[in-house]
Amino acid sequence: MLALVLVLPLSDVAPANAPAFFDHARRTFLHGYLDAAQKEAEVGYQRFIFSQPAWGRRFQLLQANAMAWRGLNEQLLTSLADDRIPWVDVDDKVQRLALEVGSLTRLHRLPEAGEKLQEAQKLCGATRSGQCGTVLLSEGLYELEQGKSSQAQESFLRSMEFGRASHDRMLEASALLNLGHIASEEEHHDEALEYYRRSATAAAKLGANDLLQRALFSEGYEQYALGNSEKALEMYVAAEDRAKSLGDLGLRSLILAGTALAYADSGQSTLAERSDLRAIELARKIGRKQTEIDASMDLGRLYIRLNKPNAADIYLNQASSMSAATGSSVDLLTCSLLRGEAASLRRDYPRSLQLFEEVASSPDSQPSMRWQAEHGLGRMYETQGDMVSAQHSYEAALGLVEGARADLNQEISQLTFLENASSIYDDYIHLLVSEGKTQEALEAADWSRARTLQQGLGSLSKQDARQPSGTFTAAPKLKEVEIARKANASLLFYWLGERQSYLWVITPERTQWVALPPRSELLPSIERYKLAILSLKDPLKADTGEAAKDASSLYRDLVTPAAGQLRQDRPVVLFVDGEMGQLNFESLVVPSPSPHFWIEDATVLSAPSIRMFAESVRTSPAAGKNEPKMLLFGDATPSGTEFRALPMAALEMEKVESYFPGNAKIFQGAQATPAAYLASSPEKFQYIHFVTHGTASRTDPLESAVILSPGGAGEDTYRLYARDILQHPIDAQLVTISACNSSGSKSFAGEGMVGLSWAFLRAGAHNAIGSLWEVSDASTPELMSTMYQELGRGQAPAAALRSAKLSLIHSGGHFNRPFYWAPFQLYAGR
């Protein structure tokens, strides 16, 4: 990802047509068409080197610069070795030396690179060359290759300032890219993201397409490192097509290696293998050793996942041999980590123990490598039956993960980061349960939930979240029975595991746990049932086939184990896990005495964690609100063709307003803009209701948005983003987002379905109603009218929403199908 950039001056006056020819070649290079730029520069060099040597040198340097970006380091050195015409101009000499230092460093010929660097520094010290900023870049690269990260960072910072002072955006953007690389290597991923985004912004303004693609690729890698592999894959696939068109083999090899990682994480092993092999092929072609090492290690990791330890060793041995030649301790330790996993698969436990302990104890290991080593040790000990050592290793791994997460500053980074720890938590919970420590397992499982929500609401400080000295602190004691008693509710806490799933049934009298089928057995039924509901199937009818079977089997697997302890006079609070968040439990079918939806028997709501639910039991909206106040937004002016007008939106708003006579603040039509919401003092209202479209982003949940009317000429002025919602504290008893996918479209480890409902809970709402899929414009006004009517009669939000759903079920029309009433879910916040 490191690239030296030379910006060549165009102000010189030269005879003939050399300036125009050079300008065209330089612009071709700037816009990222490297192969074409290299060929144009070669033609210019041959044409002018003898007749107009000054311009010939500029073409020669431009050709070398294109080679540097393409990773053609040997060819670059050969091209610059042509001394038939003396090098006279100081700027030309400085540029040449900077390029040579970069290529020699990438080829790991450090003594030669050091000599060239000293020569360049001497020239810069004796002159005021405008090209000394590139020497600072090459200096940073040289220092980084020697493992001197802090010195390299200082060199890149100085290079960035040099570029900024000389208005050299290309230099500034390249320095930012390299600063991001250092932050990434130190696993400061949200800091790296910021550097890459700034680099991309500068490159985009300049029209430097190749540099822009490198910055975007690097941003994709940080998304992967932060646990958002789906977002990374989306960015990689787009970047690979663009890199192909630009003719940049070096960038393509990098992208292919990154794409392979994301494919592997999504279970697409064949595509991952193909991408890694292609990355290795391209890297060898251009002599890009580091990319070859990375792709070889990734291929070894993939074969370990596929339980092919012998195939993994072939590529890990190659990577280890190349890493020894480059002297990279991090790469050598990564090879040791993966070799340890391969040894465990072969049941060579002494070898596995040696390798994992080497990585876990090395001061050169990155935090992620140490927690992977501790996780590997835990699995190895568990396989051998040493449960005490296994528990110690799992806890050490979790301590390192939680410590790294606490260092993140950006909310979106914290949201996705625990995806990295999901398998560790799963193994840890499984171990505790298998050892009969079910209470500890429940406390640890709940402690892993809703951490970002709790920190944002102040119920969990950043210091509380941090594990002291990277060690694991046992989860705080959880008085779950007392919480259930105060709420007069039954709590069903689910853990969706790879080897075994679990359910804790918590009532005001006792806590019991039940083993459930593993995730792989439950997931197909969950996905099929949701698709059946979206297809307007009625699971109460036997002729609906799979829908009826799935509705009954999911009830049997997920609810029946608790049914004997549930009472109709107590609400049921669900604490679901993973893909369970896409399932409406109320629509599951109870088989006897005659088939009926579970909602007939229970008032059901959801909550992010038991600890957060305990907060909601203790707190209520601020005092002093004598009359319930409604903030009502909707019936928005359509924005383009993407979002159609909702014919029944005005009717729904009219019905909702009727329950708050003279006590509702209404923003309708063109007035219903995002800016109007943010300026409306939403913290003053007990009820907030949106009647409009909504969007849910799978890859970037804080990009989910309420679709309102345009607030200006800008492209996105009609979107009220989740990221903006959570920045404006509220204290509402209930927020209702009568919009499609307002609950979110993807569940993030530890946080659940992250979308608009999550954002309003994070902002301070006590309850939020969101939807799991696109809601019906025909049935929703009636449902919402009934809900507010029941709220006016004193019912709690969960009971009022249930009454509204039951009114549709018993209406006798086609609105009794789950598609019309089941999308709406109530989430309890604080």
PDB file of N, CA, C and O in Angstrom, residues 337-383:
ATOM      1  N   LEU A 337       1.557 -18.610  14.087  1.00  0.00           N
ATOM      2  CA  LEU A 337       0.180 -18.727  14.566  1.00  0.00           C
ATOM      3  C   LEU A 337      -0.601 -19.718  13.709  1.00  0.00           C
ATOM      4  O   LEU A 337      -1.292 -20.617  14.226  1.00  0.00           O
ATOM      5  N   LEU A 338      -0.501 -19.568  12.394  1.00  0.00           N
ATOM      6  CA  LEU A 338      -1.252 -20.446  11.495  1.00  0.00           C
ATOM      7  C   LEU A 338      -0.706 -21.870  11.514  1.00  0.00           C
ATOM      8  O   LEU A 338      -1.472 -22.843  11.430  1.00  0.00           O
ATOM      9  N   ARG A 339       0.603 -22.002  11.648  1.00  0.00           N
ATOM     10  CA  ARG A 339       1.173 -23.342  11.777  1.00  0.00           C
ATOM     11  C   ARG A 339       0.683 -24.031  13.053  1.00  0.00           C
ATOM     12  O   ARG A 339       0.476 -25.249  13.080  1.00  0.00           O
ATOM     13  N   GLY A 340       0.505 -23.221  14.107  1.00  0.00           N
ATOM     14  CA  GLY A 340      -0.036 -23.779  15.339  1.00  0.00           C
ATOM     15  C   GLY A 340      -1.441 -24.326  15.138  1.00  0.00           C
ATOM     16  O   GLY A 340      -1.801 -25.392  15.659  1.00  0.00           O
ATOM     17  N   GLU A 341      -2.262 -23.592  14.358  1.00  0.00           N
ATOM     18  CA  GLU A 341      -3.615 -24.069  14.085  1.00  0.00           C
ATOM     19  C   GLU A 341      -3.582 -25.337  13.250  1.00  0.00           C
ATOM     20  O   GLU A 341      -4.372 -26.273  13.476  1.00  0.00           O
ATOM     21  N   ALA A 342      -2.665 -25.396  12.267  1.00  0.00           N
ATOM     22  CA  ALA A 342      -2.545 -26.601  11.447  1.00  0.00           C
ATOM     23  C   ALA A 342      -2.086 -27.784  12.295  1.00  0.00           C
ATOM     24  O   ALA A 342      -2.577 -28.909  12.135  1.00  0.00           O
ATOM     25  N   ALA A 343      -1.164 -27.544  13.215  1.00  0.00           N
ATOM     26  CA  ALA A 343      -0.692 -28.619  14.092  1.00  0.00           C
ATOM     27  C   ALA A 343      -1.826 -29.137  14.981  1.00  0.00           C
ATOM     28  O   ALA A 343      -1.932 -30.344  15.234  1.00  0.00           O
ATOM     29  N   SER A 344      -2.677 -28.239  15.459  1.00  0.00           N
ATOM     30  CA  SER A 344      -3.826 -28.670  16.265  1.00  0.00           C
ATOM     31  C   SER A 344      -4.755 -29.566  15.471  1.00  0.00           C
ATOM     32  O   SER A 344      -5.273 -30.562  15.991  1.00  0.00           O
ATOM     33  N   LEU A 345      -4.959 -29.220  14.197  1.00  0.00           N
ATOM     34  CA  LEU A 345      -5.818 -30.063  13.358  1.00  0.00           C
ATOM     35  C   LEU A 345      -5.239 -31.468  13.208  1.00  0.00           C
ATOM     36  O   LEU A 345      -5.981 -32.447  13.115  1.00  0.00           O
ATOM     37  N   ARG A 346      -3.897 -31.560  13.191  1.00  0.00           N
ATOM     38  CA  ARG A 346      -3.251 -32.878  13.073  1.00  0.00           C
ATOM     39  C   ARG A 346      -3.086 -33.558  14.430  1.00  0.00           C
ATOM     40  O   ARG A 346      -2.506 -34.630  14.517  1.00  0.00           O
ATOM     41  N   ARG A 347      -3.588 -32.884  15.460  1.00  0.00           N
ATOM     42  CA  ARG A 347      -3.465 -33.365  16.844  1.00  0.00           C
ATOM     43  C   ARG A 347      -2.007 -33.464  17.299  1.00  0.00           C
ATOM     44  O   ARG A 347      -1.653 -34.267  18.162  1.00  0.00           O
ATOM     45  N   ASP A 348      -1.159 -32.633  16.702  1.00  0.00           N
ATOM     46  CA  ASP A 348       0.233 -32.525  17.146  1.00  0.00           C
ATOM     47  C   ASP A 348       0.265 -31.435  18.217  1.00  0.00           C
ATOM     48  O   ASP A 348       0.736 -30.315  17.998  1.00  0.00           O
ATOM     49  N   TYR A 349      -0.233 -31.780  19.409  1.00  0.00           N
ATOM     50  CA  TYR A 349      -0.444 -30.772  20.443  1.00  0.00           C
ATOM     51  C   TYR A 349       0.854 -30.178  21.010  1.00  0.00           C
ATOM     52  O   TYR A 349       0.892 -28.980  21.308  1.00  0.00           O
ATOM     53  N   PRO A 350       1.926 -30.949  21.185  1.00  0.00           N
ATOM     54  CA  PRO A 350       3.169 -30.318  21.660  1.00  0.00           C
ATOM     55  C   PRO A 350       3.656 -29.213  20.716  1.00  0.00           C
ATOM     56  O   PRO A 350       4.074 -28.141  21.160  1.00  0.00           O
ATOM     57  N   ARG A 351       3.594 -29.507  19.398  1.00  0.00           N
ATOM     58  CA  ARG A 351       4.016 -28.497  18.430  1.00  0.00           C
ATOM     59  C   ARG A 351       3.066 -27.295  18.453  1.00  0.00           C
ATOM     60  O   ARG A 351       3.497 -26.137  18.407  1.00  0.00           O
ATOM     61  N   SER A 352       1.771 -27.577  18.532  1.00  0.00           N
ATOM     62  CA  SER A 352       0.781 -26.509  18.581  1.00  0.00           C
ATOM     63  C   SER A 352       0.994 -25.628  19.806  1.00  0.00           C
ATOM     64  O   SER A 352       0.968 -24.394  19.714  1.00  0.00           O
ATOM     65  N   LEU A 353       1.214 -26.244  20.964  1.00  0.00           N
ATOM     66  CA  LEU A 353       1.445 -25.494  22.194  1.00  0.00           C
ATOM     67  C   LEU A 353       2.654 -24.576  22.053  1.00  0.00           C
ATOM     68  O   LEU A 353       2.611 -23.398  22.433  1.00  0.00           O
ATOM     69  N   GLN A 354       3.740 -25.112  21.496  1.00  0.00           N
ATOM     70  CA  GLN A 354       4.968 -24.327  21.329  1.00  0.00           C
ATOM     71  C   GLN A 354       4.729 -23.098  20.454  1.00  0.00           C
ATOM     72  O   GLN A 354       5.138 -21.979  20.800  1.00  0.00           O
ATOM     73  N   LEU A 355       4.031 -23.283  19.338  1.00  0.00           N
ATOM     74  CA  LEU A 355       3.819 -22.193  18.397  1.00  0.00           C
ATOM     75  C   LEU A 355       2.863 -21.140  18.952  1.00  0.00           C
ATOM     76  O   LEU A 355       3.106 -19.933  18.836  1.00  0.00           O
ATOM     77  N   PHE A 356       1.753 -21.582  19.569  1.00  0.00           N
ATOM     78  CA  PHE A 356       0.800 -20.629  20.129  1.00  0.00           C
ATOM     79  C   PHE A 356       1.433 -19.813  21.256  1.00  0.00           C
ATOM     80  O   PHE A 356       1.229 -18.595  21.352  1.00  0.00           O
ATOM     81  N   GLU A 357       2.209 -20.473  22.122  1.00  0.00           N
ATOM     82  CA  GLU A 357       2.838 -19.743  23.232  1.00  0.00           C
ATOM     83  C   GLU A 357       3.886 -18.766  22.722  1.00  0.00           C
ATOM     84  O   GLU A 357       4.075 -17.694  23.294  1.00  0.00           O
ATOM     85  N   GLU A 358       4.556 -19.131  21.634  1.00  0.00           N
ATOM     86  CA  GLU A 358       5.538 -18.218  21.032  1.00  0.00           C
ATOM     87  C   GLU A 358       4.851 -16.923  20.594  1.00  0.00           C
ATOM     88  O   GLU A 358       5.343 -15.817  20.850  1.00  0.00           O
ATOM     89  N   VAL A 359       3.704 -17.044  19.948  1.00  0.00           N
ATOM     90  CA  VAL A 359       2.981 -15.871  19.464  1.00  0.00           C
ATOM     91  C   VAL A 359       2.381 -15.081  20.622  1.00  0.00           C
ATOM     92  O   VAL A 359       2.452 -13.847  20.665  1.00  0.00           O
ATOM     93  N   ALA A 360       1.774 -15.792  21.570  1.00  0.00           N
ATOM     94  CA  ALA A 360       1.099 -15.131  22.690  1.00  0.00           C
ATOM     95  C   ALA A 360       2.064 -14.329  23.548  1.00  0.00           C
ATOM     96  O   ALA A 360       1.695 -13.301  24.125  1.00  0.00           O
ATOM     97  N   SER A 361       3.313 -14.785  23.649  1.00  0.00           N
ATOM     98  CA  SER A 361       4.268 -14.141  24.548  1.00  0.00           C
ATOM     99  C   SER A 361       5.203 -13.156  23.861  1.00  0.00           C
ATOM    100  O   SER A 361       5.912 -12.406  24.525  1.00  0.00           O
ATOM    101  N   SER A 362       5.214 -13.150  22.532  1.00  0.00           N
ATOM    102  CA  SER A 362       6.174 -12.298  21.826  1.00  0.00           C
ATOM    103  C   SER A 362       5.783 -10.827  21.926  1.00  0.00           C
ATOM    104  O   SER A 362       4.629 -10.460  21.653  1.00  0.00           O
ATOM    105  N   PRO A 363       6.726  -9.955  22.258  1.00  0.00           N
ATOM    106  CA  PRO A 363       6.430  -8.508  22.288  1.00  0.00           C
ATOM    107  C   PRO A 363       6.175  -7.939  20.900  1.00  0.00           C
ATOM    108  O   PRO A 363       5.620  -6.848  20.759  1.00  0.00           O
ATOM    109  N   ASP A 364       6.557  -8.673  19.844  1.00  0.00           N
ATOM    110  CA  ASP A 364       6.344  -8.205  18.476  1.00  0.00           C
ATOM    111  C   ASP A 364       4.968  -8.570  17.929  1.00  0.00           C
ATOM    112  O   ASP A 364       4.595  -8.113  16.841  1.00  0.00           O
ATOM    113  N   SER A 365       4.224  -9.388  18.662  1.00  0.00           N
ATOM    114  CA  SER A 365       2.902  -9.794  18.185  1.00  0.00           C
ATOM    115  C   SER A 365       1.910  -8.647  18.304  1.00  0.00           C
ATOM    116  O   SER A 365       1.901  -7.917  19.293  1.00  0.00           O
ATOM    117  N   GLN A 366       1.070  -8.513  17.291  1.00  0.00           N
ATOM    118  CA  GLN A 366      -0.015  -7.544  17.366  1.00  0.00           C
ATOM    119  C   GLN A 366      -1.108  -8.087  18.298  1.00  0.00           C
ATOM    120  O   GLN A 366      -1.210  -9.297  18.513  1.00  0.00           O
ATOM    121  N   PRO A 367      -1.930  -7.196  18.875  1.00  0.00           N
ATOM    122  CA  PRO A 367      -2.988  -7.667  19.786  1.00  0.00           C
ATOM    123  C   PRO A 367      -3.876  -8.740  19.174  1.00  0.00           C
ATOM    124  O   PRO A 367      -4.220  -9.727  19.836  1.00  0.00           O
ATOM    125  N   SER A 368      -4.253  -8.582  17.891  1.00  0.00           N
ATOM    126  CA  SER A 368      -5.125  -9.576  17.266  1.00  0.00           C
ATOM    127  C   SER A 368      -4.439 -10.928  17.159  1.00  0.00           C
ATOM    128  O   SER A 368      -5.084 -11.978  17.273  1.00  0.00           O
ATOM    129  N   MET A 369      -3.136 -10.927  16.946  1.00  0.00           N
ATOM    130  CA  MET A 369      -2.395 -12.182  16.878  1.00  0.00           C
ATOM    131  C   MET A 369      -2.359 -12.857  18.242  1.00  0.00           C
ATOM    132  O   MET A 369      -2.490 -14.081  18.351  1.00  0.00           O
ATOM    133  N   ARG A 370      -2.210 -12.049  19.295  1.00  0.00           N
ATOM    134  CA  ARG A 370      -2.164 -12.637  20.643  1.00  0.00           C
ATOM    135  C   ARG A 370      -3.511 -13.237  21.030  1.00  0.00           C
ATOM    136  O   ARG A 370      -3.567 -14.310  21.623  1.00  0.00           O
ATOM    137  N   TRP A 371      -4.623 -12.521  20.682  1.00  0.00           N
ATOM    138  CA  TRP A 371      -5.898 -13.108  21.087  1.00  0.00           C
ATOM    139  C   TRP A 371      -6.235 -14.345  20.236  1.00  0.00           C
ATOM    140  O   TRP A 371      -6.875 -15.274  20.725  1.00  0.00           O
ATOM    141  N   GLN A 372      -5.767 -14.375  18.977  1.00  0.00           N
ATOM    142  CA  GLN A 372      -5.964 -15.587  18.182  1.00  0.00           C
ATOM    143  C   GLN A 372      -5.138 -16.746  18.742  1.00  0.00           C
ATOM    144  O   GLN A 372      -5.592 -17.896  18.744  1.00  0.00           O
ATOM    145  N   ALA A 373      -3.934 -16.442  19.217  1.00  0.00           N
ATOM    146  CA  ALA A 373      -3.102 -17.494  19.808  1.00  0.00           C
ATOM    147  C   ALA A 373      -3.733 -18.028  21.088  1.00  0.00           C
ATOM    148  O   ALA A 373      -3.767 -19.243  21.323  1.00  0.00           O
ATOM    149  N   GLU A 374      -4.236 -17.128  21.936  1.00  0.00           N
ATOM    150  CA  GLU A 374      -4.894 -17.568  23.168  1.00  0.00           C
ATOM    151  C   GLU A 374      -6.161 -18.368  22.853  1.00  0.00           C
ATOM    152  O   GLU A 374      -6.465 -19.363  23.523  1.00  0.00           O
ATOM    153  N   HIS A 375      -6.900 -17.946  21.835  1.00  0.00           N
ATOM    154  CA  HIS A 375      -8.087 -18.696  21.422  1.00  0.00           C
ATOM    155  C   HIS A 375      -7.689 -20.084  20.946  1.00  0.00           C
ATOM    156  O   HIS A 375      -8.344 -21.097  21.283  1.00  0.00           O
ATOM    157  N   GLY A 376      -6.607 -20.164  20.148  1.00  0.00           N
ATOM    158  CA  GLY A 376      -6.121 -21.463  19.689  1.00  0.00           C
ATOM    159  C   GLY A 376      -5.701 -22.353  20.853  1.00  0.00           C
ATOM    160  O   GLY A 376      -5.981 -23.557  20.860  1.00  0.00           O
ATOM    161  N   LEU A 377      -5.024 -21.770  21.850  1.00  0.00           N
ATOM    162  CA  LEU A 377      -4.645 -22.534  23.037  1.00  0.00           C
ATOM    163  C   LEU A 377      -5.886 -23.055  23.762  1.00  0.00           C
ATOM    164  O   LEU A 377      -5.925 -24.212  24.205  1.00  0.00           O
ATOM    165  N   GLY A 378      -6.911 -22.194  23.880  1.00  0.00           N
ATOM    166  CA  GLY A 378      -8.130 -22.613  24.559  1.00  0.00           C
ATOM    167  C   GLY A 378      -8.779 -23.803  23.880  1.00  0.00           C
ATOM    168  O   GLY A 378      -9.188 -24.774  24.538  1.00  0.00           O
ATOM    169  N   ARG A 379      -8.892 -23.757  22.560  1.00  0.00           N
ATOM    170  CA  ARG A 379      -9.486 -24.870  21.827  1.00  0.00           C
ATOM    171  C   ARG A 379      -8.653 -26.141  21.980  1.00  0.00           C
ATOM    172  O   ARG A 379      -9.197 -27.245  22.109  1.00  0.00           O
ATOM    173  N   MET A 380      -7.333 -25.976  21.933  1.00  0.00           N
ATOM    174  CA  MET A 380      -6.450 -27.137  22.071  1.00  0.00           C
ATOM    175  C   MET A 380      -6.616 -27.773  23.446  1.00  0.00           C
ATOM    176  O   MET A 380      -6.759 -28.996  23.578  1.00  0.00           O
ATOM    177  N   TYR A 381      -6.607 -26.944  24.515  1.00  0.00           N
ATOM    178  CA  TYR A 381      -6.776 -27.477  25.867  1.00  0.00           C
ATOM    179  C   TYR A 381      -8.145 -28.145  26.029  1.00  0.00           C
ATOM    180  O   TYR A 381      -8.265 -29.201  26.662  1.00  0.00           O
ATOM    181  N   GLU A 382      -9.187 -27.523  25.450  1.00  0.00           N
ATOM    182  CA  GLU A 382     -10.524 -28.097  25.584  1.00  0.00           C
ATOM    183  C   GLU A 382     -10.595 -29.464  24.910  1.00  0.00           C
ATOM    184  O   GLU A 382     -11.200 -30.400  25.442  1.00  0.00           O
ATOM    185  N   THR A 383      -9.970 -29.591  23.743  1.00  0.00           N
ATOM    186  CA  THR A 383      -9.949 -30.873  23.034  1.00  0.00           C
ATOM    187  C   THR A 383      -9.258 -31.941  23.871  1.00  0.00           C
ATOM    188  O   THR A 383      -9.660 -33.114  23.880  1.00  0.00           O
TER     189      THR A 383
END
